[in-house]
Amino acid sequence: MDEQLKFVFSGLCGTLAALAENYGMILTLCCAFILIDLTTGLAKAKIQGKINSDTGYQGFWRKTAMLTALVFGICLDALIDYVGTLGIISISLDSPVGRLLALYIAINECISILENLVACGVKMPKFISAALKAVQKDLDQK
């Protein structure tokens, strides 16, 4: 392996290690929920006879945009921390942006998973959907 590739690889590993320390669990959960949503969405489309590659591509790019928004939120957290240490301006937030975006994405994915499961004929308790929608409403107001 040449030196430039080793340098890039070590930088990437260092970045991932830093993210895992602060955002590991929520990133893992978001990725898991996105994969589950994709799977249940495919099952729903198959059951309903509506499998369409255009819809699949749109869903893929929407999920990619959500993960990009999450990375953007994590970068905003880092920027806010950095600016705070400089003492130039005072920025205070009740919660880190990245974690709020991750929670919002996770809740929306869970709601979508429940909707897909119900469309597939799986019986789900209504209180789960109601609880998720209540959290979503609270997050919308923050």
mmCIF file of N, CA and C in Angstrom, residues 68-142:
data_model
loop_
_atom_site.group_PDB
_atom_site.id
_atom_site.type_symbol
_atom_site.label_atom_id
_atom_site.label_comp_id
_atom_site.label_asym_id
_atom_site.label_seq_id
_atom_site.Cartn_x
_atom_site.Cartn_y
_atom_site.Cartn_z
ATOM 1 N N THR A 68 -26.579 12.557 4.881
ATOM 2 C CA THR A 68 -25.788 13.770 4.652
ATOM 3 C C THR A 68 -26.199 14.860 5.631
ATOM 4 N N ALA A 69 -27.504 14.985 5.881
ATOM 5 C CA ALA A 69 -27.983 15.963 6.864
ATOM 6 C C ALA A 69 -27.448 15.634 8.256
ATOM 7 N N LEU A 70 -27.376 14.353 8.559
ATOM 8 C CA LEU A 70 -26.844 13.936 9.857
ATOM 9 C C LEU A 70 -25.367 14.304 9.989
ATOM 10 N N VAL A 71 -24.590 14.043 8.945
ATOM 11 C CA VAL A 71 -23.171 14.418 8.958
ATOM 12 C C VAL A 71 -23.042 15.936 9.071
ATOM 13 N N PHE A 72 -23.906 16.674 8.380
ATOM 14 C CA PHE A 72 -23.915 18.134 8.484
ATOM 15 C C PHE A 72 -24.163 18.574 9.931
ATOM 16 N N GLY A 73 -25.126 17.938 10.596
ATOM 17 C CA GLY A 73 -25.411 18.268 11.997
ATOM 18 C C GLY A 73 -24.231 17.986 12.899
ATOM 19 N N ILE A 74 -23.549 16.872 12.659
ATOM 20 C CA ILE A 74 -22.365 16.535 13.455
ATOM 21 C C ILE A 74 -21.263 17.564 13.216
ATOM 22 N N CYS A 75 -21.100 18.000 11.967
ATOM 23 C CA CYS A 75 -20.114 19.045 11.657
ATOM 24 C C CYS A 75 -20.481 20.369 12.326
ATOM 25 N N LEU A 76 -21.778 20.676 12.366
ATOM 26 C CA LEU A 76 -22.214 21.890 13.074
ATOM 27 C C LEU A 76 -21.880 21.806 14.559
ATOM 28 N N ASP A 77 -22.070 20.628 15.151
ATOM 29 C CA ASP A 77 -21.685 20.446 16.557
ATOM 30 C C ASP A 77 -20.205 20.748 16.754
ATOM 31 N N ALA A 78 -19.377 20.221 15.858
ATOM 32 C CA ALA A 78 -17.934 20.451 15.960
ATOM 33 C C ALA A 78 -17.606 21.930 15.787
ATOM 34 N N LEU A 79 -18.272 22.591 14.849
ATOM 35 C CA LEU A 79 -18.041 24.021 14.617
ATOM 36 C C LEU A 79 -18.443 24.836 15.842
ATOM 37 N N ILE A 80 -19.589 24.518 16.409
ATOM 38 C CA ILE A 80 -20.066 25.251 17.583
ATOM 39 C C ILE A 80 -19.107 25.059 18.758
ATOM 40 N N ASP A 81 -18.625 23.829 18.947
ATOM 41 C CA ASP A 81 -17.646 23.579 20.008
ATOM 42 C C ASP A 81 -16.361 24.360 19.758
ATOM 43 N N TYR A 82 -15.903 24.372 18.520
ATOM 44 C CA TYR A 82 -14.669 25.071 18.172
ATOM 45 C C TYR A 82 -14.805 26.573 18.393
ATOM 46 N N VAL A 83 -15.898 27.142 17.904
ATOM 47 C CA VAL A 83 -16.122 28.584 18.069
ATOM 48 C C VAL A 83 -16.235 28.928 19.558
ATOM 49 N N GLY A 84 -16.869 28.033 20.325
ATOM 50 C CA GLY A 84 -16.990 28.262 21.763
ATOM 51 C C GLY A 84 -15.640 28.298 22.463
ATOM 52 N N THR A 85 -14.705 27.458 22.029
ATOM 53 C CA THR A 85 -13.381 27.447 22.661
ATOM 54 C C THR A 85 -12.560 28.672 22.287
ATOM 55 N N LEU A 86 -12.850 29.270 21.139
ATOM 56 C CA LEU A 86 -12.119 30.473 20.729
ATOM 57 C C LEU A 86 -12.541 31.687 21.542
ATOM 58 N N GLY A 87 -13.775 31.676 22.019
ATOM 59 C CA GLY A 87 -14.272 32.789 22.808
ATOM 60 C C GLY A 87 -14.621 34.023 21.994
ATOM 61 N N ILE A 88 -14.689 33.901 20.684
ATOM 62 C CA ILE A 88 -15.007 35.044 19.822
ATOM 63 C C ILE A 88 -16.470 35.433 19.981
ATOM 64 N N ILE A 89 -17.335 34.461 19.848
ATOM 65 C CA ILE A 89 -18.757 34.690 20.039
ATOM 66 C C ILE A 89 -19.301 33.594 20.954
ATOM 67 N N SER A 90 -20.408 33.885 21.564
ATOM 68 C CA SER A 90 -21.010 32.928 22.479
ATOM 69 C C SER A 90 -22.204 32.270 21.805
ATOM 70 N N ILE A 91 -22.108 30.957 21.632
ATOM 71 C CA ILE A 91 -23.204 30.188 21.064
ATOM 72 C C ILE A 91 -23.590 29.135 22.099
ATOM 73 N N SER A 92 -24.858 29.131 22.441
ATOM 74 C CA SER A 92 -25.295 28.088 23.364
ATOM 75 C C SER A 92 -26.557 27.441 22.819
ATOM 76 N N LEU A 93 -26.554 26.128 22.827
ATOM 77 C CA LEU A 93 -27.701 25.347 22.378
ATOM 78 C C LEU A 93 -28.083 24.391 23.495
ATOM 79 N N ASP A 94 -29.385 24.125 23.617
ATOM 80 C CA ASP A 94 -29.830 23.184 24.632
ATOM 81 C C ASP A 94 -29.335 21.772 24.343
ATOM 82 N N SER A 95 -29.318 21.391 23.087
ATOM 83 C CA SER A 95 -28.878 20.058 22.683
ATOM 84 C C SER A 95 -28.027 20.166 21.439
ATOM 85 N N PRO A 96 -27.064 19.277 21.294
ATOM 86 C CA PRO A 96 -26.249 19.300 20.076
ATOM 87 C C PRO A 96 -27.099 19.048 18.830
ATOM 88 N N VAL A 97 -26.803 19.761 17.780
ATOM 89 C CA VAL A 97 -27.564 19.686 16.531
ATOM 90 C C VAL A 97 -27.524 18.279 15.944
ATOM 91 N N GLY A 98 -26.344 17.678 15.903
ATOM 92 C CA GLY A 98 -26.190 16.350 15.324
ATOM 93 C C GLY A 98 -27.039 15.302 16.019
ATOM 94 N N ARG A 99 -27.070 15.344 17.333
ATOM 95 C CA ARG A 99 -27.867 14.357 18.072
ATOM 96 C C ARG A 99 -29.364 14.590 17.872
ATOM 97 N N LEU A 100 -29.770 15.851 17.807
ATOM 98 C CA LEU A 100 -31.190 16.131 17.545
ATOM 99 C C LEU A 100 -31.597 15.666 16.147
ATOM 100 N N LEU A 101 -30.745 15.928 15.157
ATOM 101 C CA LEU A 101 -31.042 15.455 13.803
ATOM 102 C C LEU A 101 -31.082 13.927 13.758
ATOM 103 N N ALA A 102 -30.151 13.293 14.448
ATOM 104 C CA ALA A 102 -30.132 11.830 14.474
ATOM 105 C C ALA A 102 -31.392 11.284 15.124
ATOM 106 N N LEU A 103 -31.805 11.891 16.212
ATOM 107 C CA LEU A 103 -33.027 11.445 16.887
ATOM 108 C C LEU A 103 -34.230 11.650 15.982
ATOM 109 N N TYR A 104 -34.283 12.780 15.302
ATOM 110 C CA TYR A 104 -35.390 13.073 14.393
ATOM 111 C C TYR A 104 -35.436 12.050 13.250
ATOM 112 N N ILE A 105 -34.275 11.751 12.673
ATOM 113 C CA ILE A 105 -34.208 10.761 11.598
ATOM 114 C C ILE A 105 -34.646 9.395 12.118
ATOM 115 N N ALA A 106 -34.142 9.012 13.291
ATOM 116 C CA ALA A 106 -34.483 7.703 13.857
ATOM 117 C C ALA A 106 -35.986 7.582 14.106
ATOM 118 N N ILE A 107 -36.601 8.614 14.660
ATOM 119 C CA ILE A 107 -38.045 8.579 14.936
ATOM 120 C C ILE A 107 -38.831 8.483 13.628
ATOM 121 N N ASN A 108 -38.461 9.291 12.631
ATOM 122 C CA ASN A 108 -39.155 9.235 11.334
ATOM 123 C C ASN A 108 -39.007 7.865 10.676
ATOM 124 N N GLU A 109 -37.822 7.283 10.772
ATOM 125 C CA GLU A 109 -37.613 5.945 10.208
ATOM 126 C C GLU A 109 -38.478 4.917 10.941
ATOM 127 N N CYS A 110 -38.559 5.023 12.259
ATOM 128 C CA CYS A 110 -39.385 4.087 13.033
ATOM 129 C C CYS A 110 -40.858 4.200 12.646
ATOM 130 N N ILE A 111 -41.331 5.420 12.452
ATOM 131 C CA ILE A 111 -42.720 5.620 12.021
ATOM 132 C C ILE A 111 -42.923 4.984 10.643
ATOM 133 N N SER A 112 -41.988 5.179 9.731
ATOM 134 C CA SER A 112 -42.084 4.593 8.397
ATOM 135 C C SER A 112 -42.051 3.069 8.466
ATOM 136 N N ILE A 113 -41.193 2.517 9.321
ATOM 137 C CA ILE A 113 -41.122 1.060 9.485
ATOM 138 C C ILE A 113 -42.466 0.522 9.958
ATOM 139 N N LEU A 114 -43.055 1.184 10.956
ATOM 140 C CA LEU A 114 -44.365 0.743 11.449
ATOM 141 C C LEU A 114 -45.419 0.806 10.347
ATOM 142 N N GLU A 115 -45.429 1.890 9.579
ATOM 143 C CA GLU A 115 -46.393 2.019 8.485
ATOM 144 C C GLU A 115 -46.194 0.914 7.444
ATOM 145 N N ASN A 116 -44.934 0.601 7.128
ATOM 146 C CA ASN A 116 -44.651 -0.463 6.167
ATOM 147 C C ASN A 116 -45.106 -1.819 6.698
ATOM 148 N N LEU A 117 -44.840 -2.079 7.971
ATOM 149 C CA LEU A 117 -45.240 -3.357 8.560
ATOM 150 C C LEU A 117 -46.761 -3.518 8.553
ATOM 151 N N VAL A 118 -47.468 -2.450 8.899
ATOM 152 C CA VAL A 118 -48.931 -2.494 8.885
ATOM 153 C C VAL A 118 -49.426 -2.733 7.460
ATOM 154 N N ALA A 119 -48.809 -2.085 6.478
ATOM 155 C CA ALA A 119 -49.200 -2.281 5.075
ATOM 156 C C ALA A 119 -48.910 -3.712 4.611
ATOM 157 N N CYS A 120 -47.949 -4.373 5.258
ATOM 158 C CA CYS A 120 -47.635 -5.771 4.935
ATOM 159 C C CYS A 120 -48.571 -6.744 5.651
ATOM 160 N N GLY A 121 -49.453 -6.218 6.505
ATOM 161 C CA GLY A 121 -50.398 -7.064 7.210
ATOM 162 C C GLY A 121 -49.957 -7.474 8.601
ATOM 163 N N VAL A 122 -48.875 -6.888 9.093
ATOM 164 C CA VAL A 122 -48.402 -7.198 10.442
ATOM 165 C C VAL A 122 -49.181 -6.348 11.440
ATOM 166 N N LYS A 123 -49.765 -6.991 12.433
ATOM 167 C CA LYS A 123 -50.517 -6.264 13.466
ATOM 168 C C LYS A 123 -49.519 -5.639 14.443
ATOM 169 N N MET A 124 -49.682 -4.361 14.668
ATOM 170 C CA MET A 124 -48.804 -3.633 15.588
ATOM 171 C C MET A 124 -49.665 -2.867 16.591
ATOM 172 N N PRO A 125 -49.228 -2.817 17.855
ATOM 173 C CA PRO A 125 -49.983 -2.047 18.847
ATOM 174 C C PRO A 125 -50.012 -0.562 18.479
ATOM 175 N N LYS A 126 -51.156 0.061 18.608
ATOM 176 C CA LYS A 126 -51.310 1.465 18.226
ATOM 177 C C LYS A 126 -50.520 2.413 19.132
ATOM 178 N N PHE A 127 -50.273 1.996 20.378
ATOM 179 C CA PHE A 127 -49.568 2.888 21.302
ATOM 180 C C PHE A 127 -48.138 3.163 20.836
ATOM 181 N N ILE A 128 -47.532 2.220 20.104
ATOM 182 C CA ILE A 128 -46.169 2.441 19.613
ATOM 183 C C ILE A 128 -46.161 3.585 18.606
ATOM 184 N N SER A 129 -47.066 3.546 17.664
ATOM 185 C CA SER A 129 -47.163 4.608 16.659
ATOM 186 C C SER A 129 -47.506 5.943 17.315
ATOM 187 N N ALA A 130 -48.427 5.919 18.266
ATOM 188 C CA ALA A 130 -48.820 7.161 18.953
ATOM 189 C C ALA A 130 -47.638 7.760 19.718
ATOM 190 N N ALA A 131 -46.870 6.910 20.379
ATOM 191 C CA ALA A 131 -45.712 7.401 21.145
ATOM 192 C C ALA A 131 -44.662 8.005 20.217
ATOM 193 N N LEU A 132 -44.391 7.338 19.106
ATOM 194 C CA LEU A 132 -43.404 7.857 18.157
ATOM 195 C C LEU A 132 -43.852 9.186 17.554
ATOM 196 N N LYS A 133 -45.127 9.283 17.236
ATOM 197 C CA LYS A 133 -45.635 10.539 16.660
ATOM 198 C C LYS A 133 -45.604 11.678 17.685
ATOM 199 N N ALA A 134 -45.815 11.357 18.974
ATOM 200 C CA ALA A 134 -45.728 12.375 20.021
ATOM 201 C C ALA A 134 -44.296 12.896 20.143
ATOM 202 N N VAL A 135 -43.318 11.993 20.081
ATOM 203 C CA VAL A 135 -41.912 12.414 20.145
ATOM 204 C C VAL A 135 -41.573 13.244 18.918
ATOM 205 N N GLN A 136 -42.059 12.815 17.751
ATOM 206 C CA GLN A 136 -41.817 13.561 16.517
ATOM 207 C C GLN A 136 -42.369 14.982 16.634
ATOM 208 N N LYS A 137 -43.551 15.106 17.200
ATOM 209 C CA LYS A 137 -44.172 16.425 17.367
ATOM 210 C C LYS A 137 -43.335 17.293 18.304
ATOM 211 N N ASP A 138 -42.845 16.715 19.388
ATOM 212 C CA ASP A 138 -41.981 17.457 20.308
ATOM 213 C C ASP A 138 -40.696 17.930 19.621
ATOM 214 N N LEU A 139 -40.104 17.056 18.814
ATOM 215 C CA LEU A 139 -38.876 17.422 18.106
ATOM 216 C C LEU A 139 -39.124 18.518 17.080
ATOM 217 N N ASP A 140 -40.300 18.485 16.440
ATOM 218 C CA ASP A 140 -40.639 19.516 15.460
ATOM 219 C C ASP A 140 -40.686 20.900 16.098
ATOM 220 N N GLN A 141 -40.985 20.967 17.381
ATOM 221 C CA GLN A 141 -41.123 22.243 18.068
ATOM 222 C C GLN A 141 -39.793 22.762 18.618
ATOM 223 N N LYS A 142 -38.735 21.983 18.563
ATOM 224 C CA LYS A 142 -37.434 22.414 19.104
ATOM 225 C C LYS A 142 -36.672 23.239 18.110
#
